[in-house]
Amino acid sequence: TMLKKVLLGSLGAALVLTAGILLGHFGIQRGSTAPDWVMDVTQDVDEALIQKFIAEVDNIAIQENLRELTKVPHMATSPGDEQTVQYMLKRWQDPDTGLDQAWREEYKVYLSFPDPNTPNKVTVGESWEKAYSSDQEDPEVVQPYAAYAPAGHPKGRLVYANQGKPSDYFLLNQTLNLTGTVAITRYGGEGRAGKAINAAPYGVIGVLVYTDPWDINDGKMSDNNETYPFSWYMPPSGVERGSFNTHYGDMLTPYLAAKDDTYRIPEKNITGIPPIPTQPIGFEDAYALICELGGEPAPSEWQGAFNCTYNFGGPGFKPTSNFNNSDVKLDIYNREELKNSANVMGVIRGSVEPDRYVIYGNHRDSWVHGAIDPSSGTSVMLEVTRVLGRMVKQGKWRPRRSIIFGSWGAEEFGLIGSTEYTEVNNLNQSNDIYKIPVYITCCHKVFHTNATLRASSSPSAQSVILKASKQVKTPGSDSTSVYDNWIRYFNRTSPAYGVIPNVGFLTGAGSDYAAFIHFLGITSMDISYTYDRTKTRARIYPAYHTAYDTFDYASKFIDPGFTSHQTVARTAGNVLMRLADSLLLPFNCSDYAETLEGYLSKAMELYTDGLASHMISIGGSQHVIWASSKAGQATFPGLADAYTRAASTGLDSDWKEAHRQLSILVQAIQGAAHTLGDAI
């Protein structure tokens, strides 16, 4: 039966994909031998050594790591970024606690910056002007801007477009003529770049983006007593920066490593970036604009936390407003540059299988100080390497397989450092054996204290995360394990195991695992500690990508005492040691089969009738399983995105694309099934 074929296909896919297809030396000389340590080739994981690692992870050491990493702003390629490069090298080359080897790798990448001498500016008529210069006194704090949005000076009447989704602009266009307007949108619901990309076809000439307090602050707005520095909530002046691009990796060298002599496509051929000027603003400025808009009231689901009705706009402002008959003008001075960006790499060489690697990585660059994103993850990684490095230097342990550590550069501009690393090493491949079983990432490791672990991974790797979580105690408890606490907050019912903690899927391109799993099929995982989402509507921690994401913010409101950081380090290090030391990789292929069966059920539930109405059969059932998806459904990403678009537009060409995606999916799974059949 087809279901049996699909399940066989899932097993085949699991066997092929979890082995990994990224080959080559990954910065380590071939033929290099491990130092004096010799491991029994039949030895499996040493549980006593794992307990020793857990005991030696120190929360105060993590705190001091974070204090050092956040002393100065360290946006990619800035002087502060170079300072963190030197700090990582110093730590990983330490004679007592460092790694076997550490080095830097340079790439020349295409980045976008504001003009430091001419701040971006928003004006309303002659009566209101806001220049978005640095929102702290430090000149190294970059002004708020939308990276990769073009320079320009659009001027037009203001309209409110909710989250800037295609459906939002479609609805707005039913009421208003959008030609020549400027749209104000809120974060969420659509990618940053999409808010402008979706606007341009309707004639919108500029876009403002803000964070609504309803979405991030649970409605809190006052800077007198409700927001930082009085709580973890974003202050009214806080502006979320970000990269406004859809694709990841260096934009001028897709699928090629961005080296000095690499071929680069013309800038005009870049896709996935805003076609019109775009600027992020704080909610104090958005309040001043939205509450003055005229026109009809927007739908209830478009309303936010401001104490006014959110109207569509006339276009423009109310007749009674001081802004009446005024245009909104954006003056955007962004520019693009080729800049040198560094990854910092380190390795502990394996004693038995030194040419097989487990990779543990985290990006280093931030928009400003970046205490949570990314430095909480880097501070955890530095503590993991300190403890493991000392065990190696003292002759107490050496992993079976090599462990590569990566401190990625320019992640905030589109996962650039990690993507370039996979591209350069994928091209340096040999054809002898598969080299990489797994990639572990740790971006913003800790979102909040006293909550729970959150993990996403390839299905076959979930079992090793669950096992490790049973051996680590939750913060503030000597008896409750991370596993037991986790299952209270996030759980699911597995046909095979019953109720277990829910390990999510890596279906978005939210961090540096993306290139490893979406491009190359490497088994990957992302581990963090998060807040109780039943107690807040915050889509992420409120200081995210703002100038307020500082050491003070993290130490007061995210993790006082740094015990959640300590818990994540213990859990991630436990997982890492098991992956590096297990005689057989601790993957469970039947878990992959279970996930594929769930994907198939969800696809049939969501898409069978709609596809059938267009004479497309799903009965025959890229990375087709793990690719970035905008549809938000736990099923095959290419099919989900294509179907969602076709159902929205109704265009025959979009239904043909849905059919094409279904064909790709079916043939990929059947091919994996045939691979397994040939093997057995």
XYZ file of C-alpha atoms in Angstrom, residues 75-79 81 106-113 148 250 252 258-260 264 335-342 410 413 416 420:
33
model
C 27.042 44.792 14.974
C 28.614 42.707 12.220
C 31.938 44.104 10.897
C 31.979 46.929 13.488
C 34.950 47.581 15.829
C 32.484 42.845 16.425
C 37.020 35.549 6.499
C 34.257 36.162 3.982
C 33.491 39.264 1.909
C 29.762 39.808 2.245
C 27.092 42.217 1.057
C 25.675 44.219 3.971
C 23.358 47.196 4.378
C 23.882 50.161 6.714
C 18.471 46.125 2.751
C 25.305 36.358 1.129
C 25.502 38.301 -4.230
C 31.582 34.721 -0.513
C 35.357 34.908 -0.973
C 37.283 37.794 -2.572
C 28.912 37.891 -7.766
C 23.525 52.095 1.572
C 25.036 48.714 0.731
C 28.684 47.719 1.084
C 30.974 44.719 0.644
C 32.562 44.103 4.047
C 34.878 41.500 5.546
C 33.109 39.375 8.153
C 34.713 36.657 10.271
C 26.839 38.517 10.206
C 21.939 40.183 8.107
C 25.416 34.789 6.541
C 28.942 30.699 3.916
